Structures are given as structure tokens and as C-alpha cells.
């Protein structure tokens, strides 16, 4: 059986999962090749520096964040995008409460509780 999400994922029907202090996420669609995740940050919350083998792109839907990707640090805000190549250390600090839309390839099986 193919691993995939439902076709339609209404926000009101999707549970918010804890993803760190002041951070929650909703998985908004996936199959084996791709995954989209909405991540909500409170002001001051951190996305702890980490690496993973997935390619990641992030769209800043709202708020302001200080992102560190590799050796580069930038302030990003609504409308901006970030690309993180596989295995590069990255993380963020939320400067103004907001929402990030993360896309991963391949999907993050660890987000589904599957190893």
C-alpha cells in the first residue's frame, strides 16, 4: 500500500502537534516523495539547529524570523523563502509570531512516527 495523506486536508480538521516549546505543526499533505508542513511559532520560540538528509524549502507565511543556514544568518518575513540543502545545519528564532510552510523531499517519515 502506498504511503500518502488524504487528498483534502481542511485546516479545521487537522490536529496541531507539539514541535518544541512555543512551536506546533500541522502536516498538510505528503507521499513518499514530498511533504508539506505548516509550523506555527510564538514570539521567542526557536527551531533548534539541526540537520537532516531531506531537501527543505520554507515559505514565510507570516511573522518575522532570524534564520541561520550553514554559516549564513538572515532576518526573513512574510513572503520570503528559504532553501536548505540536505545535511546543512539550520535553525531559527521567531522574532514576531508567525507561520512557516515547510516542504520536504523526500517526506519526513519521522513526522509520522515511522522510522
N, CA, C and O atoms as a printed pandas DataFrame, in Angstrom:
     atom_number atom_name residue_name chain_id  residue_number  x_coord  y_coord  z_coord
0              1         N          UNK        A               1    0.836   -1.182    0.000
1              2        CA          UNK        A               1    0.000    0.000    0.000
2              3         C          UNK        A               1    0.882    1.246    0.000
3              4         O          UNK        A               1    1.854    1.320    0.752
4              5         N          UNK        A               2    0.550    2.215   -0.831
5              6        CA          UNK        A               2    1.315    3.448   -0.972
6              7         C          UNK        A               2    1.106    4.353    0.241
7              8         O          UNK        A               2   -0.019    4.524    0.710
8              9         N          UNK        A               3    2.189    4.924    0.741
9             10        CA          UNK        A               3    2.107    5.878    1.844
10            11         C          UNK        A               3    1.731    7.238    1.277
11            12         O          UNK        A               3    2.440    7.785    0.432
12            13         N          UNK        A               4    0.607    7.785    1.746
13            14        CA          UNK        A               4    0.171    9.113    1.292
14            15         C          UNK        A               4   -0.871    9.652    2.250
15            16         O          UNK        A               4   -1.492    8.910    3.010
16            17         N          UNK        A               5   -1.043   10.942    2.194
17            18        CA          UNK        A               5   -2.070   11.582    3.018
18            19         C          UNK        A               5   -3.412   11.525    2.300
19            20         O          UNK        A               5   -3.500   11.069    1.160
20            21         N          UNK        A               6   -4.441   11.988    2.970
21            22        CA          UNK        A               6   -5.731   12.185    2.321
22            23         C          UNK        A               6   -5.558   13.247    1.243
23            24         O          UNK        A               6   -4.584   13.999    1.255
24            25         N          UNK        A               7   -6.498   13.308    0.319
25            26        CA          UNK        A               7   -6.423   14.292   -0.753
26            27         C          UNK        A               7   -6.696   15.699   -0.235
27            28         O          UNK        A               7   -5.934   16.621   -0.525
28            29         N          UNK        A               8   -7.763   15.875    0.519
29            30        CA          UNK        A               8   -8.114   17.181    1.065
30            31         C          UNK        A               8   -7.853   17.181    2.562
31            32         O          UNK        A               8   -8.206   16.232    3.264
32            33         N          UNK        A               9   -7.232   18.252    3.047
33            34        CA          UNK        A               9   -6.833   18.344    4.447
34            35         C          UNK        A               9   -7.291   19.691    5.010
35            36         O          UNK        A               9   -6.489   20.619    5.112
36            37         N          UNK        A              10   -8.572   19.807    5.377
37            38        CA          UNK        A              10   -9.074   21.080    5.911
38            39         C          UNK        A              10   -8.374   21.447    7.216
39            40         O          UNK        A              10   -8.259   20.619    8.120
40            41         N          UNK        A              11   -7.913   22.678    7.310
41            42        CA          UNK        A              11   -7.186   23.128    8.493
42            43         C          UNK        A              11   -7.967   22.850    9.776
43            44         O          UNK        A              11   -7.379   22.425   10.770
44            45         N          UNK        A              12   -9.251   23.078    9.772
45            46        CA          UNK        A              12  -10.078   22.909   10.970
46            47         C          UNK        A              12  -10.152   21.455   11.434
47            48         O          UNK        A              12  -10.475   21.196   12.593
48            49         N          UNK        A              13   -9.860   20.510   10.552
49            50        CA          UNK        A              13   -9.930   19.094   10.892
50            51         C          UNK        A              13   -8.560   18.487   11.210
51            52         O          UNK        A              13   -8.468   17.319   11.586
52            53         N          UNK        A              14   -7.510   19.275   11.060
53            54        CA          UNK        A              14   -6.151   18.779   11.265
54            55         C          UNK        A              14   -5.681   19.146   12.667
55            56         O          UNK        A              14   -5.802   20.298   13.085
56            57         N          UNK        A              15   -5.147   18.174   13.389
57            58        CA          UNK        A              15   -4.628   18.417   14.739
58            59         C          UNK        A              15   -3.302   19.173   14.652
59            60         O          UNK        A              15   -2.504   18.960   13.739
60            61         N          UNK        A              16   -3.090   20.054   15.617
61            62        CA          UNK        A              16   -1.783   20.688   15.789
62            63         C          UNK        A              16   -0.959   19.776   16.698
63            64         O          UNK        A              16   -1.427   19.382   17.767
64            65         N          UNK        A              17    0.254   19.441   16.285
65            66        CA          UNK        A              17    1.137   18.576   17.059
66            67         C          UNK        A              17    2.240   19.413   17.689
67            68         O          UNK        A              17    2.737   20.339   17.049
68            69         N          UNK        A              18    2.641   19.118   18.925
69            70        CA          UNK        A              18    3.765   19.847   19.515
70            71         C          UNK        A              18    5.045   19.593   18.724
71            72         O          UNK        A              18    5.304   18.475   18.277
72            73         N          UNK        A              19    5.841   20.653   18.559
73            74        CA          UNK        A              19    7.093   20.529   17.805
74            75         C          UNK        A              19    8.205   21.321   18.491
75            76         O          UNK        A              19    9.142   21.778   17.836
76            77         N          UNK        A              20    8.101   21.481   19.793
77            78        CA          UNK        A              20    9.067   22.257   20.559
78            79         C          UNK        A              20    8.329   23.295   21.385
79            80         O          UNK        A              20    7.137   23.526   21.181
80            81         N          UNK        A              21    9.033   23.919   22.314
81            82        CA          UNK        A              21    8.401   24.915   23.170
82            83         C          UNK        A              21    7.983   26.133   22.339
83            84         O          UNK        A              21    8.814   26.791   21.713
84            85         N          UNK        A              22    6.670   26.418   22.351
85            86        CA          UNK        A              22    6.149   27.546   21.589
86            87         C          UNK        A              22    5.983   27.263   20.106
87            88         O          UNK        A              22    5.769   28.184   19.317
88            89         N          UNK        A              23    6.081   25.983   19.716
89            90        CA          UNK        A              23    6.010   25.598   18.299
90            91         C          UNK        A              23    5.038   24.427   18.141
91            92         O          UNK        A              23    5.123   23.439   18.870
92            93         N          UNK        A              24    4.111   24.549   17.178
93            94        CA          UNK        A              24    3.208   23.448   16.830
94            95         C          UNK        A              24    3.179   23.319   15.314
95            96         O          UNK        A              24    3.490   24.267   14.593
96            97         N          UNK        A              25    2.800   22.125   14.836
97            98        CA          UNK        A              25    2.768   21.908   13.386
98            99         C          UNK        A              25    1.541   21.108   12.973
99           100         O          UNK        A              25    0.968   20.348   13.753
100          101         N          UNK        A              26    1.165   21.311   11.718
101          102        CA          UNK        A              26    0.124   20.528   11.047
102          103         C          UNK        A              26    0.744   19.950    9.779
103          104         O          UNK        A              26    1.338   20.676    8.982
104          105         N          UNK        A              27    0.601   18.644    9.601
105          106        CA          UNK        A              27    1.064   18.017    8.362
106          107         C          UNK        A              27   -0.036   18.209    7.328
107          108         O          UNK        A              27   -1.164   17.752    7.515
108          109         N          UNK        A              28    0.302   18.889    6.234
109          110        CA          UNK        A              28   -0.700   19.333    5.273
110          111         C          UNK        A              28   -0.680   18.592    3.950
111          112         O          UNK        A              28   -1.250   19.071    2.969
112          113         N          UNK        A              29   -0.043   17.449    3.901
113          114        CA          UNK        A              29   -0.059   16.632    2.693
114          115         C          UNK        A              29    1.289   15.986    2.449
115          116         O          UNK        A              29    2.334   16.596    2.673
116          117         N          UNK        A              30    1.257   14.734    1.983
117          118        CA          UNK        A              30    2.513   14.025    1.738
118          119         C          UNK        A              30    2.283   12.772    0.917
119          120         O          UNK        A              30    1.180   12.230    0.846
120          121         N          UNK        A              31    3.364   12.338    0.302
121          122        CA          UNK        A              31    3.520   10.977   -0.203
122          123         C          UNK        A              31    4.993   10.645   -0.010
123          124         O          UNK        A              31    5.694   11.394    0.671
124          125         N          UNK        A              32    5.475    9.577   -0.570
125          126        CA          UNK        A              32    6.857    9.189   -0.341
126          127         C          UNK        A              32    7.885   10.192   -0.841
127          128         O          UNK        A              32    9.018   10.213   -0.360
128          129         N          UNK        A              33    7.500   11.016   -1.797
129          130        CA          UNK        A              33    8.447   11.932   -2.422
130          131         C          UNK        A              33    8.437   13.345   -1.859
131          132         O          UNK        A              33    9.423   14.066   -2.005
132          133         N          UNK        A              34    7.350   13.757   -1.221
133          134        CA          UNK        A              34    7.233   15.152   -0.777
134          135         C          UNK        A              34    6.335   15.263    0.446
135          136         O          UNK        A              34    5.483   14.407    0.687
136          137         N          UNK        A              35    6.535   16.327    1.212
137          138        CA          UNK        A              35    5.692   16.589    2.377
138          139         C          UNK        A              35    5.630   18.098    2.593
139          140         O          UNK        A              35    6.637   18.797    2.475
140          141         N          UNK        A              36    4.423   18.593    2.915
141          142        CA          UNK        A              36    4.234   19.996    3.263
142          143         C          UNK        A              36    3.733   20.066    4.702
143          144         O          UNK        A              36    2.811   19.350    5.092
144          145         N          UNK        A              37    4.370   20.957    5.489
145          146        CA          UNK        A              37    4.061   21.073    6.907
146          147         C          UNK        A              37    3.905   22.548    7.259
147          148         O          UNK        A              37    4.752   23.369    6.905
148          149         N          UNK        A              38    2.822   22.884    7.955
149          150        CA          UNK        A              38    2.602   24.243    8.451
150          151         C          UNK        A              38    3.092   24.277    9.890
151          152         O          UNK        A              38    2.711   23.434   10.703
152          153         N          UNK        A              39    3.948   25.264   10.206
153          154        CA          UNK        A              39    4.552   25.342   11.533
154          155         C          UNK        A              39    4.264   26.722   12.124
155          156         O          UNK        A              39    4.608   27.746   11.533
156          157         N          UNK        A              40    3.629   26.735   13.298
157          158        CA          UNK        A              40    3.255   27.982   13.966
158          159         C          UNK        A              40    4.202   28.229   15.135
159          160         O          UNK        A              40    4.403   27.354   15.977
160          161         N          UNK        A              41    4.784   29.431   15.179
161          162        CA          UNK        A              41    5.742   29.831   16.209
162          163         C          UNK        A              41    5.197   30.981   17.037
163          164         O          UNK        A              41    4.628   31.928   16.494
164          165         N          UNK        A              42    5.370   30.902   18.348
165          166        CA          UNK        A              42    5.135   32.029   19.234
166          167         C          UNK        A              42    6.394   32.904   19.219
167          168         O          UNK        A              42    7.489   32.410   18.951
168          169         N          UNK        A              43    6.240   34.184   19.503
169          170        CA          UNK        A              43    7.396   35.075   19.595
170          171         C          UNK        A              43    8.410   34.506   20.593
171          172         O          UNK        A              43    8.048   34.123   21.706
172          173         N          UNK        A              44    9.664   34.456   20.192
173          174        CA          UNK        A              44   10.738   33.949   21.038
174          175         C          UNK        A              44   10.995   32.462   20.915
175          176         O          UNK        A              44   12.023   31.977   21.387
176          177         N          UNK        A              45   10.083   31.723   20.289
177          178        CA          UNK        A              45   10.268   30.277   20.124
178          179         C          UNK        A              45   11.413   30.008   19.145
179          180         O          UNK        A              45   11.692   30.808   18.252
180          181         N          UNK        A              46   12.062   28.870   19.337
181          182        CA          UNK        A              46   13.209   28.503   18.500
182          183         C          UNK        A              46   12.943   27.217   17.732
183          184         O          UNK        A              46   12.334   26.277   18.244
184          185         N          UNK        A              47   13.404   27.203   16.521
185          186        CA          UNK        A              47   13.557   25.972   15.763
186          187         C          UNK        A              47   15.009   25.575   15.977
187          188         O          UNK        A              47   15.901   26.105   15.314
188          189         N          UNK        A              48   15.253   24.649   16.896
189          190        CA          UNK        A              48   16.618   24.290   17.302
190          191         C          UNK        A              48   17.470   23.925   16.088
191          192         O          UNK        A              48   16.978   23.270   15.169
192          193         N          UNK        A              49   18.738   24.337   16.070
193          194        CA          UNK        A              49   19.616   23.964   14.961
194          195         C          UNK        A              49   19.668   22.441   14.794
195          196         O          UNK        A              49   19.807   21.703   15.770
196          197         N          UNK        A              50   19.557   21.995   13.567
197          198        CA          UNK        A              50   19.525   20.569   13.273
198          199         C          UNK        A              50   19.910   20.333   11.816
199          200         O          UNK        A              50   19.998   21.270   11.021
200          201         N          UNK        A              51   20.135   19.078   11.485
201          202        CA          UNK        A              51   20.374   18.675   10.099
202          203         C          UNK        A              51   19.472   17.485    9.789
203          204         O          UNK        A              51   19.002   16.795   10.694
204          205         N          UNK        A              52   19.239   17.257    8.517
205          206        CA          UNK        A              52   18.540   16.058    8.041
206          207         C          UNK        A              52   18.890   15.865    6.577
207          208         O          UNK        A              52   19.339   16.797    5.910
208          209         N          UNK        A              53   18.686   14.675    6.089
209          210        CA          UNK        A              53   19.077   14.360    4.709
210          211         C          UNK        A              53   18.073   14.843    3.666
211          212         O          UNK        A              53   18.306   14.689    2.468
212          213         N          UNK        A              54   16.968   15.422    4.107
213          214        CA          UNK        A              54   15.939   15.910    3.191
214          215         C          UNK        A              54   16.307   17.274    2.618
215          216         O          UNK        A              54   16.939   18.086    3.294
216          217         N          UNK        A              55   15.916   17.522    1.386
217          218        CA          UNK        A              55   15.926   18.877    0.844
218          219         C          UNK        A              55   14.737   19.594    1.464
219          220         O          UNK        A              55   13.655   19.016    1.568
220          221         N          UNK        A              56   14.920   20.850    1.880
221          222        CA          UNK        A              56   13.830   21.608    2.503
222          223         C          UNK        A              56   13.741   22.984    1.880
223          224         O          UNK        A              56   14.756   23.649    1.673
224          225         N          UNK        A              57   12.525   23.410    1.582
225          226        CA          UNK        A              57   12.249   24.796    1.235
226          227         C          UNK        A              57   11.203   25.295    2.214
227          228         O          UNK        A              57   10.308   24.549    2.611
228          229         N          UNK        A              58   11.314   26.556    2.603
229          230        CA          UNK        A              58   10.397   27.136    3.580
230          231         C          UNK        A              58    9.871   28.454    3.051
231          232         O          UNK        A              58   10.630   29.277    2.539
232          233         N          UNK        A              59    8.563   28.651    3.176
233          234        CA          UNK        A              59    7.898   29.904    2.818
234          235         C          UNK        A              59    7.431   30.561    4.113
235          236         O          UNK        A              59    6.787   29.913    4.937
236          237         N          UNK        A              60    7.746   31.828    4.296
237          238        CA          UNK        A              60    7.307   32.570    5.474
238          239         C          UNK        A              60    5.919   33.132    5.179
239          240         O          UNK        A              60    5.778   34.105    4.438
240          241         N          UNK        A              61    4.892   32.506    5.770
241          242        CA          UNK        A              61    3.513   32.943    5.543
242          243         C          UNK        A              61    3.191   34.183    6.365
243          244         O          UNK        A              61    2.447   35.056    5.915
244          245         N          UNK        A              62    3.754   34.262    7.578
245          246        CA          UNK        A              62    3.535   35.431    8.428
246          247         C          UNK        A              62    4.634   35.488    9.481
247          248         O          UNK        A              62    5.330   34.500    9.715
248          249         N          UNK        A              63    4.787   36.643   10.111
249          250        CA          UNK        A              63    5.762   36.811   11.178
250          251         C          UNK        A              63    7.137   37.215   10.668
251          252         O          UNK        A              63    7.329   37.478    9.481
252          253         N          UNK        A              64    8.088   37.257   11.598
253          254        CA          UNK        A              64    9.497   37.563   11.304
254          255         C          UNK        A              64   10.367   36.558   12.043
255          256         O          UNK        A              64   10.098   36.215   13.195
256          257         N          UNK        A              65   11.417   36.089   11.366
257          258        CA          UNK        A              65   12.289   35.052   11.904
258          259         C          UNK        A              65   13.742   35.387   11.601
259          260         O          UNK        A              65   14.046   35.978   10.564
260          261         N          UNK        A              66   14.636   35.010   12.503
261          262        CA          UNK        A              66   16.060   35.052   12.225
262          263         C          UNK        A              66   16.472   33.620   11.920
263          264         O          UNK        A              66   16.449   32.758   12.798
264          265         N          UNK        A              67   16.845   33.375   10.680
265          266        CA          UNK        A              67   17.244   32.046   10.227
266          267         C          UNK        A              67   18.751   31.963   10.113
267          268         O          UNK        A              67   19.407   32.902    9.663
268          269         N          UNK        A              68   19.291   30.831   10.524
269          270        CA          UNK        A              68   20.689   30.512   10.274
270          271         C          UNK        A              68   20.703   29.252    9.423
271          272         O          UNK        A              68   20.134   28.227    9.799
272          273         N          UNK        A              69   21.358   29.340    8.276
273          274        CA          UNK        A              69   21.505   28.199    7.371
274          275         C          UNK        A              69   22.988   28.099    7.040
275          276         O          UNK        A              69   23.552   28.973    6.382
276          277         N          UNK        A              70   23.605   27.028    7.502
277          278        CA          UNK        A              70   25.051   26.913    7.345
278          279         C          UNK        A              70   25.714   28.041    8.119
279          280         O          UNK        A              70   25.474   28.200    9.316
280          281         N          UNK        A              71   26.542   28.821    7.447
281          282        CA          UNK        A              71   27.237   29.946    8.081
282          283         C          UNK        A              71   26.555   31.284    7.816
283          284         O          UNK        A              71   27.111   32.332    8.144
284          285         N          UNK        A              72   25.363   31.264    7.230
285          286        CA          UNK        A              72   24.671   32.499    6.867
286          287         C          UNK        A              72   23.479   32.739    7.787
287          288         O          UNK        A              72   22.702   31.825    8.065
288          289         N          UNK        A              73   23.342   33.974    8.255
289          290        CA          UNK        A              73   22.233   34.355    9.132
290          291         C          UNK        A              73   21.490   35.524    8.488
291          292         O          UNK        A              73   22.101   36.500    8.055
292          293         N          UNK        A              74   20.139   35.407    8.431
293          294        CA          UNK        A              74   19.319   36.461    7.820
294          295         C          UNK        A              74   18.001   36.598    8.561
295          296         O          UNK        A              74   17.495   35.636    9.139
296          297         N          UNK        A              75   17.447   37.810    8.537
297          298        CA          UNK        A              75   16.092   38.063    9.018
298          299         C          UNK        A              75   15.168   37.882    7.821
299          300         O          UNK        A              75   15.407   38.452    6.756
300          301         N          UNK        A              76   14.113   37.087    7.994
301          302        CA          UNK        A              76   13.128   36.869    6.932
302          303         C          UNK        A              76   11.751   37.220    7.467
303          304         O          UNK        A              76   11.509   37.177    8.673
304          305         N          UNK        A              77   10.854   37.566    6.556
305          306        CA          UNK        A              77    9.497   37.953    6.947
306          307         C          UNK        A              77    8.510   37.479    5.895
307          308         O          UNK        A              77    8.888   36.881    4.888
308          309         N          UNK        A              78    7.237   37.757    6.147
309          310        CA          UNK        A              78    6.156   37.283    5.276
310          311         C          UNK        A              78    6.489   37.509    3.803
311          312         O          UNK        A              78    6.874   38.603    3.392
312          313         N          UNK        A              79    6.330   36.442    3.026
313          314        CA          UNK        A              79    6.583   36.491    1.591
314          315         C          UNK        A              79    7.952   35.971    1.189
315          316         O          UNK        A              79    8.187   35.706    0.010
316          317         N          UNK        A              80    8.865   35.818    2.151
317          318        CA          UNK        A              80   10.219   35.358    1.852
318          319         C          UNK        A              80   10.283   33.832    1.802
319          320         O          UNK        A              80    9.418   33.139    2.337
320          321         N          UNK        A              81   11.315   33.335    1.153
321          322        CA          UNK        A              81   11.556   31.900    1.067
322          323         C          UNK        A              81   12.976   31.571    1.471
323          324         O          UNK        A              81   13.868   32.417    1.400
324          325         N          UNK        A              82   13.179   30.332    1.897
325          326        CA          UNK        A              82   14.488   29.844    2.310
326          327         C          UNK        A              82   14.682   28.457    1.700
327          328         O          UNK        A              82   13.753   27.649    1.684
328          329         N          UNK        A              83   15.881   28.183    1.202
329          330        CA          UNK        A              83   16.238   26.859    0.690
330          331         C          UNK        A              83   17.313   26.276    1.589
331          332         O          UNK        A              83   18.310   26.939    1.874
332          333         N          UNK        A              84   17.122   25.039    2.041
333          334        CA          UNK        A              84   18.107   24.340    2.854
334          335         C          UNK        A              84   18.486   23.047    2.161
335          336         O          UNK        A              84   17.668   22.137    2.026
336          337         N          UNK        A              85   19.728   22.974    1.726
337          338        CA          UNK        A              85   20.156   21.746    1.064
338          339         C          UNK        A              85   20.319   20.637    2.098
339          340         O          UNK        A              85   20.446   20.919    3.289
340          341         N          UNK        A              86   20.316   19.394    1.662
341          342        CA          UNK        A              86   20.447   18.278    2.597
342          343         C          UNK        A              86   21.702   18.381    3.449
343          344         O          UNK        A              86   22.750   18.828    2.981
344          345         N          UNK        A              87   21.585   17.962    4.711
345          346        CA          UNK        A              87   22.697   17.834    5.645
346          347         C          UNK        A              87   23.355   19.155    6.055
347          348         O          UNK        A              87   24.454   19.143    6.608
348          349         N          UNK        A              88   22.704   20.291    5.793
349          350        CA          UNK        A              88   23.238   21.585    6.218
350          351         C          UNK        A              88   22.553   21.982    7.528
351          352         O          UNK        A              88   21.329   21.925    7.639
352          353         N          UNK        A              89   23.359   22.387    8.518
353          354        CA          UNK        A              89   22.823   22.812    9.806
354          355         C          UNK        A              89   21.965   24.065    9.615
355          356         O          UNK        A              89   22.393   25.030    8.983
356          357         N          UNK        A              90   20.741   24.037   10.174
357          358        CA          UNK        A              90   19.845   25.189   10.063
358          359         C          UNK        A              90   18.926   25.260   11.268
359          360         O          UNK        A              90   18.666   24.253   11.926
360          361         N          UNK        A              91   18.441   26.454   11.550
361          362        CA          UNK        A              91   17.529   26.684   12.661
362          363         C          UNK        A              91   17.038   28.118   12.611
363          364         O          UNK        A              91   17.483   28.907   11.777
364          365         N          UNK        A              92   16.116   28.455   13.511
365          366        CA          UNK        A              92   15.576   29.810   13.503
366          367         C          UNK        A              92   15.126   30.235   14.891
367          368         O          UNK        A              92   14.922   29.411   15.783
368          369         N          UNK        A              93   14.978   31.549   15.046
369          370        CA          UNK        A              93   14.380   32.153   16.229
370          371         C          UNK        A              93   13.244   33.025   15.724
371          372         O          UNK        A              93   13.424   33.812   14.795
372          373         N          UNK        A              94   12.071   32.884   16.338
373          374        CA          UNK        A              94   10.912   33.667   15.929
374          375         C          UNK        A              94   10.972   35.039   16.598
375          376         O          UNK        A              94   10.928   35.134   17.825
376          377         N          UNK        A              95   11.071   36.091   15.804
377          378        CA          UNK        A              95   11.139   37.461   16.306
378          379         C          UNK        A              95    9.757   38.079   16.466
379          380         O          UNK        A              95    9.548   38.955   17.305
380          381         N          UNK        A              96    8.818   37.612   15.652
381          382        CA          UNK        A              96    7.425   38.075   15.683
382          383         C          UNK        A              96    6.554   36.881   15.318
383          384         O          UNK        A              96    6.730   36.293   14.251
384          385         N          UNK        A              97    5.620   36.516   16.186
385          386        CA          UNK        A              97    4.802   35.299   15.991
386          387         C          UNK        A              97    4.413   35.126   14.530
387          388         O          UNK        A              97    4.049   36.086   13.851
388          389         N          UNK        A              98    4.495   33.885   14.058
389          390        CA          UNK        A              98    4.187   33.665   12.652
390          391         C          UNK        A              98    4.101   32.199   12.285
391          392         O          UNK        A              98    4.202   31.303   13.123
392          393         N          UNK        A              99    3.908   31.998   10.991
393          394        CA          UNK        A              99    3.721   30.662   10.429
394          395         C          UNK        A              99    4.687   30.448    9.271
395          396         O          UNK        A              99    4.832   31.300    8.394
396          397         N          UNK        A             100    5.344   29.292    9.290
397          398        CA          UNK        A             100    6.203   28.857    8.200
398          399         C          UNK        A             100    5.544   27.680    7.488
399          400         O          UNK        A             100    4.887   26.855    8.122
400          401         N          UNK        A             101    5.718   27.605    6.194
401          402        CA          UNK        A             101    5.282   26.456    5.403
402          403         C          UNK        A             101    6.548   25.744    4.932
403          404         O          UNK        A             101    7.288   26.258    4.092
404          405         N          UNK        A             102    6.784   24.564    5.481
405          406        CA          UNK        A             102    7.966   23.766    5.142
406          407         C          UNK        A             102    7.593   22.687    4.138
407          408         O          UNK        A             102    6.571   22.016    4.282
408          409         N          UNK        A             103    8.428   22.527    3.124
409          410        CA          UNK        A             103    8.262   21.439    2.159
410          411         C          UNK        A             103    9.542   20.615    2.164
411          412         O          UNK        A             103   10.647   21.153    2.110
412          413         N          UNK        A             104    9.371   19.307    2.229
413          414        CA          UNK        A             104   10.493   18.376    2.310
414          415         C          UNK        A             104   10.442   17.365    1.179
415          416         O          UNK        A             104    9.369   16.938    0.754
416          417         N          UNK        A             105   11.625   16.988    0.695
417          418        CA          UNK        A             105   11.736   15.891   -0.261
418          419         C          UNK        A             105   12.971   15.076    0.115
419          420         O          UNK        A             105   14.064   15.634    0.216
420          421         N          UNK        A             106   12.818   13.763    0.324
421          422        CA          UNK        A             106   11.544   13.046    0.393
422          423         C          UNK        A             106   10.783   13.412    1.671
423          424         O          UNK        A             106   11.241   14.231    2.467
424          425         N          UNK        A             107    9.628   12.796    1.849
425          426        CA          UNK        A             107    8.808   13.080    3.031
426          427         C          UNK        A             107    9.564   12.772    4.316
427          428         O          UNK        A             107   10.506   11.979    4.325
428          429         N          UNK        A             108    9.134   13.417    5.409
429          430        CA          UNK        A             108    9.729   13.185    6.731
430          431         C          UNK        A             108    8.954   12.069    7.434
431          432         O          UNK        A             108    7.943   12.333    8.085
432          433         N          UNK        A             109    9.419   10.837    7.308
433          434        CA          UNK        A             109    8.738    9.730    7.974
434          435         C          UNK        A             109    8.759    9.894    9.488
435          436         O          UNK        A             109    7.859    9.418   10.180
436          437         N          UNK        A             110    9.795   10.575   10.008
437          438        CA          UNK        A             110    9.865   10.795   11.454
438          439         C          UNK        A             110    8.709   11.664   11.947
439          440         O          UNK        A             110    8.332   11.561   13.115
440          441         N          UNK        A             111    8.151   12.493   11.118
441          442        CA          UNK        A             111    6.997   13.320   11.495
442          443         C          UNK        A             111    5.722   12.478   11.610
443          444         O          UNK        A             111    4.755   12.897   12.247
444          445         N          UNK        A             112    5.721   11.309   11.001
445          446        CA          UNK        A             112    4.556   10.423   11.036
446          447         C          UNK        A             112    4.704    9.334   12.085
447          448         O          UNK        A             112    3.821    8.490   12.231
448          449         N          UNK        A             113    5.799    9.344   12.809
449          450        CA          UNK        A             113    6.026    8.333   13.828
450          451         C          UNK        A             113    6.541    7.030   13.253
451          452         O          UNK        A             113    6.550    6.011   13.943
452          453         N          UNK        A             114    6.980    7.044   11.977
453          454        CA          UNK        A             114    7.516    5.843   11.331
454          455         C          UNK        A             114    9.009    6.009   11.194
455          456         O          UNK        A             114    9.482    7.067   10.779
456          457         N          UNK        A             115    9.746    4.997   11.531
457          458        CA          UNK        A             115   11.217    5.075   11.413
458          459         C          UNK        A             115   11.684    4.300   10.212
459          460         O          UNK        A             115   12.884    4.243    9.942
